[in-house]
Coordinates of C-alpha atoms and ligand atoms in Angstrom, one line a residue:
M30 CA -17.3 -95.0 43.8
S31 CA -15.9 -91.6 44.7
R32 CA -12.1 -91.1 44.6
F33 CA -10.4 -89.1 47.3
S34 CA -6.8 -88.4 48.3
R35 CA -5.3 -89.2 51.7
I36 CA -2.0 -88.6 53.5
T37 CA -0.3 -92.0 54.2
G38 CA 3.0 -90.8 55.5
T39 CA 4.9 -87.7 56.6
G40 CA 8.6 -86.8 56.8
S41 CA 10.7 -83.7 57.5
Y42 CA 14.3 -82.6 57.6
L43 CA 16.2 -79.7 59.2
P44 CA 19.8 -79.0 58.3
P45 CA 22.1 -79.6 61.4
R46 CA 23.4 -76.1 61.8
R47 CA 21.1 -74.6 64.5
L48 CA 21.3 -71.0 65.6
T49 CA 19.6 -69.7 68.7
N50 CA 18.6 -66.0 68.8
A51 CA 21.6 -65.4 70.9
D52 CA 23.9 -67.1 68.4
L53 CA 22.4 -65.1 65.5
A54 CA 22.6 -61.8 67.5
T55 CA 26.3 -62.5 68.1
E56 CA 26.9 -63.1 64.4
L57 CA 24.9 -60.0 63.4
A58 CA 26.7 -57.8 66.1
A59 CA 30.0 -58.6 64.4
K60 CA 28.5 -57.0 61.2
G61 CA 27.2 -54.0 63.2
V62 CA 23.6 -55.2 63.2
E63 CA 21.9 -54.9 66.5
T64 CA 19.2 -57.3 67.7
S65 CA 18.3 -59.4 70.8
D66 CA 16.8 -62.6 71.9
E67 CA 14.3 -60.6 73.9
W68 CA 13.1 -58.6 70.8
I69 CA 12.8 -61.6 68.6
V70 CA 10.9 -63.8 71.1
E71 CA 8.5 -61.0 72.1
R72 CA 7.6 -59.9 68.6
T73 CA 7.7 -63.3 66.8
G74 CA 7.9 -66.2 69.2
I75 CA 11.0 -67.5 67.4
R76 CA 13.9 -68.9 69.6
A77 CA 16.0 -70.7 67.0
R78 CA 16.3 -71.6 63.3
H79 CA 18.4 -73.9 61.1
F80 CA 20.6 -72.8 58.3
A81 CA 21.8 -75.1 55.5
D82 CA 25.5 -75.2 54.6
P83 CA 26.3 -73.3 51.3
S84 CA 26.8 -76.6 49.4
V85 CA 23.3 -77.9 50.3
C86 CA 20.4 -77.3 48.0
V87 CA 16.6 -77.4 48.4
S88 CA 16.5 -80.8 46.6
D89 CA 18.9 -82.2 49.2
L90 CA 16.7 -81.1 52.1
A91 CA 13.6 -82.3 50.2
L92 CA 15.2 -85.7 49.6
Q93 CA 15.7 -86.4 53.3
A94 CA 12.1 -85.4 54.0
C95 CA 10.8 -87.6 51.2
L96 CA 12.8 -90.7 52.3
R97 CA 11.2 -90.3 55.8
A98 CA 7.7 -89.8 54.4
L99 CA 8.1 -92.8 52.0
E100 CA 9.3 -95.0 54.9
A101 CA 6.3 -93.9 57.0
A102 CA 3.9 -94.7 54.2
G103 CA 5.6 -98.0 53.4
R104 CA 6.2 -97.0 49.8
E105 CA 9.1 -97.1 47.5
A106 CA 10.2 -94.0 45.4
S107 CA 9.6 -96.0 42.3
E108 CA 5.8 -96.3 43.1
I109 CA 5.4 -92.5 43.0
D110 CA 3.7 -91.0 39.9
L111 CA 3.6 -87.3 40.9
I112 CA 6.2 -85.1 42.6
I113 CA 5.3 -81.5 43.5
V114 CA 7.8 -79.3 45.3
A115 CA 6.6 -76.0 46.8
T116 CA 9.6 -73.7 47.0
S117 CA 10.8 -70.1 46.3
T118 CA 14.4 -71.1 46.6
P119 CA 14.9 -73.8 44.0
D120 CA 18.4 -75.3 43.2
M121 CA 18.5 -73.4 39.8
V122 CA 16.4 -71.4 37.4
F123 CA 15.6 -74.6 35.6
P124 CA 15.0 -77.5 35.7
S125 CA 12.6 -77.6 38.6
A126 CA 13.7 -78.7 42.1
A127 CA 11.1 -81.4 41.6
C128 CA 13.0 -82.9 38.6
I129 CA 16.3 -82.7 40.4
L130 CA 14.7 -84.4 43.5
Q131 CA 13.1 -87.0 41.3
N132 CA 16.6 -88.0 40.0
K133 CA 18.0 -88.1 43.6
L134 CA 15.1 -90.3 44.6
G135 CA 15.8 -92.7 41.7
N136 CA 12.3 -92.3 40.4
V137 CA 11.7 -92.3 36.6
G138 CA 8.6 -91.3 34.8
A139 CA 6.5 -89.5 37.5
A140 CA 5.2 -86.0 36.6
A141 CA 7.5 -83.5 38.5
F142 CA 7.1 -79.8 38.8
D143 CA 7.5 -76.9 41.3
V144 CA 4.8 -74.7 42.7
Q145 CA 5.7 -71.1 43.5
A146 CA 3.3 -69.5 46.0
V147 CA 5.9 -68.6 48.6
C148 CA 4.7 -69.3 52.1
S149 CA 1.4 -70.6 50.8
G150 CA 3.2 -73.0 48.5
F151 CA 2.5 -76.2 50.4
I152 CA -1.2 -75.4 50.5
Y153 CA -1.2 -74.8 46.8
A154 CA 0.8 -77.9 46.1
L155 CA -1.5 -80.1 48.2
T156 CA -4.5 -78.6 46.4
V157 CA -3.0 -79.4 43.0
A158 CA -2.0 -83.0 44.0
D159 CA -5.5 -83.6 45.5
S160 CA -7.1 -82.5 42.2
L161 CA -4.8 -84.6 40.1
I162 CA -5.5 -87.7 42.3
K163 CA -9.2 -87.1 42.3
T164 CA -9.3 -86.9 38.5
G165 CA -7.3 -90.1 38.1
T166 CA -4.3 -88.4 36.6
A167 CA -2.1 -89.5 39.6
T168 CA -2.4 -92.2 42.2
K169 CA 0.6 -91.8 44.6
A170 CA 2.1 -88.3 45.0
L171 CA 5.0 -86.8 47.0
V172 CA 4.1 -83.3 48.0
I173 CA 6.9 -81.3 49.5
G174 CA 7.6 -77.9 50.9
A175 CA 11.4 -77.1 51.0
E176 CA 13.3 -73.9 51.4
V177 CA 16.8 -72.5 51.9
F178 CA 15.6 -68.9 52.7
S179 CA 19.0 -68.2 54.3
R180 CA 20.3 -67.8 50.7
I181 CA 18.0 -64.8 50.0
L182 CA 18.2 -63.0 53.4
D183 CA 19.8 -59.6 53.7
F184 CA 21.9 -60.0 56.9
S185 CA 22.2 -56.2 57.2
D186 CA 18.4 -55.9 57.6
R187 CA 17.4 -56.9 61.1
T188 CA 13.7 -56.5 60.3
T189 CA 13.8 -59.7 58.1
C190 CA 17.0 -61.7 58.7
V191 CA 16.0 -62.9 62.2
L192 CA 12.7 -64.3 61.0
F193 CA 13.5 -67.1 58.5
G194 CA 15.1 -70.5 58.5
D195 CA 15.8 -73.5 56.2
G196 CA 14.1 -76.9 56.2
A197 CA 11.8 -79.4 54.3
G198 CA 8.6 -81.3 55.0
A199 CA 6.9 -83.9 52.8
V200 CA 3.8 -86.0 52.6
V201 CA 2.9 -89.1 50.6
L202 CA -0.6 -88.5 49.2
E203 CA -2.5 -91.5 47.8
A204 CA -5.8 -92.2 46.1
S205 CA -8.3 -93.6 48.5
D206 CA -12.0 -94.7 48.7
V207 CA -12.4 -92.5 51.8
P208 CA -11.3 -88.9 52.4
G209 CA -8.6 -87.7 53.2
I210 CA -8.7 -84.2 52.0
L211 CA -12.1 -82.9 52.7
A212 CA -11.9 -79.4 51.1
T213 CA -9.3 -76.9 49.8
D214 CA -9.4 -73.1 49.3
I215 CA -6.6 -71.1 47.6
H216 CA -6.4 -67.4 46.6
A217 CA -4.1 -64.6 45.6
D218 CA -4.1 -60.9 45.1
G219 CA -1.2 -59.7 43.0
K220 CA -1.7 -56.0 43.8
Y221 CA 0.2 -56.7 47.1
S222 CA 3.2 -58.3 45.3
S223 CA 5.6 -55.6 46.5
I224 CA 5.0 -55.9 50.3
L225 CA 6.9 -59.2 50.4
C226 CA 9.3 -60.0 47.5
V227 CA 12.7 -60.8 46.1
P228 CA 12.6 -58.3 43.3
G229 CA 15.8 -59.4 41.4
H230 CA 15.8 -61.4 38.2
V231 CA 18.4 -62.8 35.9
S232 CA 18.9 -60.9 32.7
G233 CA 21.8 -60.9 30.1
G234 CA 23.9 -63.1 32.4
Q235 CA 23.5 -60.9 35.4
V236 CA 21.2 -60.4 38.4
T237 CA 19.2 -57.3 37.8
G238 CA 17.6 -55.8 41.0
S239 CA 18.1 -57.1 44.5
P240 CA 18.2 -60.9 44.9
L241 CA 17.4 -60.5 48.6
L242 CA 14.1 -60.6 50.5
T243 CA 12.4 -57.4 51.4
M244 CA 9.2 -57.1 53.5
D245 CA 6.8 -54.5 54.8
G246 CA 6.2 -56.5 58.0
Q247 CA 3.3 -54.5 59.3
A248 CA 1.4 -54.6 56.0
V249 CA 2.0 -58.4 55.8
F250 CA 0.8 -58.8 59.4
K251 CA -2.4 -56.9 58.8
L252 CA -3.3 -58.7 55.6
A253 CA -2.3 -62.1 57.0
V254 CA -4.7 -62.0 60.0
G255 CA -7.7 -61.1 57.8
V256 CA -7.2 -63.7 55.1
L257 CA -6.3 -66.5 57.4
E258 CA -9.6 -66.1 59.1
D259 CA -11.5 -65.9 55.8
T260 CA -9.9 -69.0 54.3
A261 CA -10.4 -71.0 57.4
R262 CA -14.1 -70.2 57.4
A263 CA -14.3 -70.9 53.6
V264 CA -12.7 -74.3 53.7
L265 CA -14.9 -75.3 56.7
E266 CA -18.0 -74.3 54.9
K267 CA -17.0 -76.1 51.7
A268 CA -16.5 -79.3 53.8
G269 CA -19.8 -78.8 55.7
K270 CA -17.9 -78.6 58.9
T271 CA -17.5 -76.2 61.8
Q272 CA -14.7 -75.0 64.1
A273 CA -15.9 -77.7 66.6
D274 CA -14.8 -80.4 64.2
I275 CA -11.1 -79.3 64.1
D276 CA -8.8 -81.4 66.2
W277 CA -5.6 -79.6 65.2
L278 CA -4.9 -76.2 63.6
I279 CA -1.6 -76.3 61.7
P280 CA -1.0 -72.8 60.4
H281 CA 2.0 -71.4 58.5
Q282 CA 4.6 -70.8 61.2
A283 CA 5.7 -67.1 60.6
N284 CA 4.8 -65.3 63.8
I285 CA 3.2 -66.7 67.0
R286 CA 1.1 -63.5 67.3
I287 CA -0.5 -64.1 63.9
M288 CA -1.1 -67.8 64.8
Q289 CA -2.6 -67.0 68.2
N290 CA -4.9 -64.4 66.6
T291 CA -6.1 -67.0 64.1
A292 CA -6.8 -69.6 66.8
K293 CA -8.7 -67.0 68.8
K294 CA -10.9 -65.9 65.9
L295 CA -11.7 -69.5 65.3
K296 CA -12.5 -69.9 69.0
L297 CA -9.9 -72.7 69.2
P298 CA -8.0 -73.2 72.5
P299 CA -4.3 -72.6 72.1
E300 CA -3.6 -76.3 72.9
K301 CA -5.2 -77.3 69.6
M302 CA -2.6 -75.4 67.6
I303 CA 0.7 -77.0 66.5
V304 CA 3.6 -74.6 67.2
T305 CA 7.1 -75.1 65.7
V306 CA 7.9 -71.5 64.9
D307 CA 9.8 -71.3 68.1
Q308 CA 12.3 -73.9 67.0
H309 CA 12.2 -73.5 63.2
G310 CA 11.6 -69.8 62.5
N311 CA 9.7 -69.1 59.3
T312 CA 10.6 -71.8 56.8
S313 CA 8.2 -70.4 54.2
A314 CA 6.7 -73.3 52.1
A315 CA 8.3 -75.9 54.4
S316 CA 6.7 -74.7 57.6
I317 CA 3.3 -76.4 57.4
P318 CA 4.6 -79.9 56.4
L319 CA 7.4 -79.6 58.9
A320 CA 4.9 -78.8 61.7
L321 CA 2.7 -81.6 60.5
D322 CA 5.5 -84.1 60.7
V323 CA 6.6 -83.0 64.1
A324 CA 3.0 -83.3 65.3
V325 CA 2.6 -86.7 63.8
R326 CA 5.9 -88.1 65.2
S327 CA 5.3 -86.6 68.6
G328 CA 2.0 -88.5 68.8
K329 CA -0.2 -85.4 69.0
V330 CA -1.8 -86.0 65.6
Q331 CA -3.5 -89.4 65.5
Q332 CA -5.1 -91.3 62.7
G333 CA -8.6 -90.0 62.0
D334 CA -8.0 -86.5 63.5
T335 CA -9.4 -83.5 61.5
L336 CA -6.6 -81.0 60.6
L337 CA -6.9 -77.5 59.4
L338 CA -3.8 -76.5 57.5
E339 CA -3.5 -72.9 56.4
G340 CA -0.9 -70.6 54.8
V341 CA -0.3 -67.1 53.8
G342 CA 2.6 -65.3 52.1
G343 CA 4.2 -63.4 49.2
G344 CA 2.1 -62.9 46.1
F345 CA 0.0 -62.1 48.1
T346 CA -1.2 -65.7 48.4
W347 CA -3.3 -67.6 51.0
G348 CA -5.3 -70.7 51.4
A349 CA -6.3 -73.7 53.5
V350 CA -6.8 -77.4 53.4
L351 CA -9.1 -79.3 55.7
L352 CA -8.4 -83.1 56.0
D353 CA -8.9 -86.2 58.0
Y354 CA -5.5 -87.6 58.8
Ligands
LIG409 O1 5.9 -65.7 55.8 C1 5.2 -64.7 55.3 C2 4.4 -64.0 56.2 N1 5.2 -63.1 57.0 C3 4.8 -62.6 58.1 O2 3.8 -63.1 58.6 C4 5.5 -61.5 58.8 C5 4.5 -60.5 59.3 N2 5.0 -59.4 60.1 C6 5.6 -59.7 61.3 O3 5.7 -60.8 61.8 C7 6.0 -58.4 62.1 O4 5.5 -57.3 61.5 C8 7.5 -58.3 62.3 C9 8.0 -59.4 63.3 C10 8.2 -58.5 61.0 C11 7.9 -57.0 63.0 O5 7.2 -56.8 64.2 P1 6.5 -55.5 64.6 O6 5.9 -55.6 65.9 O7 5.6 -55.1 63.4 O8 7.7 -54.5 64.7 P2 8.0 -53.1 63.9 O9 8.3 -53.4 62.5 O10 6.9 -52.2 64.2 O11 9.3 -52.6 64.6 C12 9.3 -52.1 65.9 C13 10.7 -51.6 66.3 C14 11.3 -50.7 65.3 O12 12.0 -49.7 66.0 P3 11.4 -48.3 66.2 O13 11.2 -47.7 64.9 O14 10.2 -48.5 67.0 O15 12.5 -47.6 67.0 C15 12.3 -51.6 64.5 O16 13.4 -50.9 64.0 O17 11.5 -52.8 66.4 C16 12.7 -52.5 65.6 N3 13.2 -53.8 65.1 C17 14.1 -54.6 65.8 N4 14.7 -54.4 66.9 C18 15.6 -55.4 67.3 C19 12.9 -54.4 63.9 N5 13.5 -55.6 63.8 C20 14.3 -55.7 65.0 C21 15.2 -56.7 65.4 N6 15.8 -56.5 66.6 N7 15.4 -57.8 64.7

């Protein structure tokens, strides 16, 4: 009998501090940085984002998302044998956020590690978890996207600091006789590493280079629209499906214009796309599982629906997962 993986529960968490565009514009104006609600909404679709307090780490956000996903799946943390956290903003250099999260969950013995693929991180993590479950290495996984991007934003750079937010989303992924995940497709092209990066690193006890995010927004935009269409078509082909089979498109939530472009190229009506970028901003690896959980809890996504998840981000990385929920 074939072995597949299937999502059995979702959860998410946003830190309580919510800033509307107007709130952020007021804070930035005090630092001499000029922006407006109008500019941000028109260019990105973002209306608000959440920022974690300085004492809160990625593993804290991930923990809350995991507790909700475990409850939805009817599972205990002790039953989990694989924990993968997709993040670019881990609690510390090492150990991984996944190991710190594991301890907070009270789980002992599960394999635990982080995946670093920036905004495509959750797609990568889901692909790895699916593979480990299919091969019998794992049976019940927690797959998480969690970020505190507010820590790496340059609040003197209006071209980036208005775009991102903090949050976490998680799924419980379990071995199943029926799919589940139908196909996955992941890629990278490192020659574009400099268009979206945090170039600093720790050396000799000091941070060398900038520890803050820098982005060539237009270059990222242009690449993103191309690869998102490619990976959507590739994952559909691998699964032997067509656009007509998609019930919900859940893309990385970076910019509503990129998302609408993808839906249009796939000939999907806008109503079939889950949109949370307006309320969350770009939460990098957390954006897809956050959007998925919102869609599940709002009753939009129903058992048996076919979902196309797709992400793109720093690396340059991109990929997609097609699944029956
Ligand atoms: O998660 C990883 C994936 N990341 C992305 O998908 C991001 C992709 N890129 C984008 O979403 C867009 O390129 C941005 C939203 C980042 C920028 O939008 P844009 O339409 O490409 O704007 P632009 O960079 O061409 O800037 C247009 C103008 C500039 O002024 P001038 O030179 O025309 O006078 C900017 O200085 O808008 C100005 N501007 C702003 N004005 C007010 C840039 N940022 C702001 C701001 N508030 N926050």
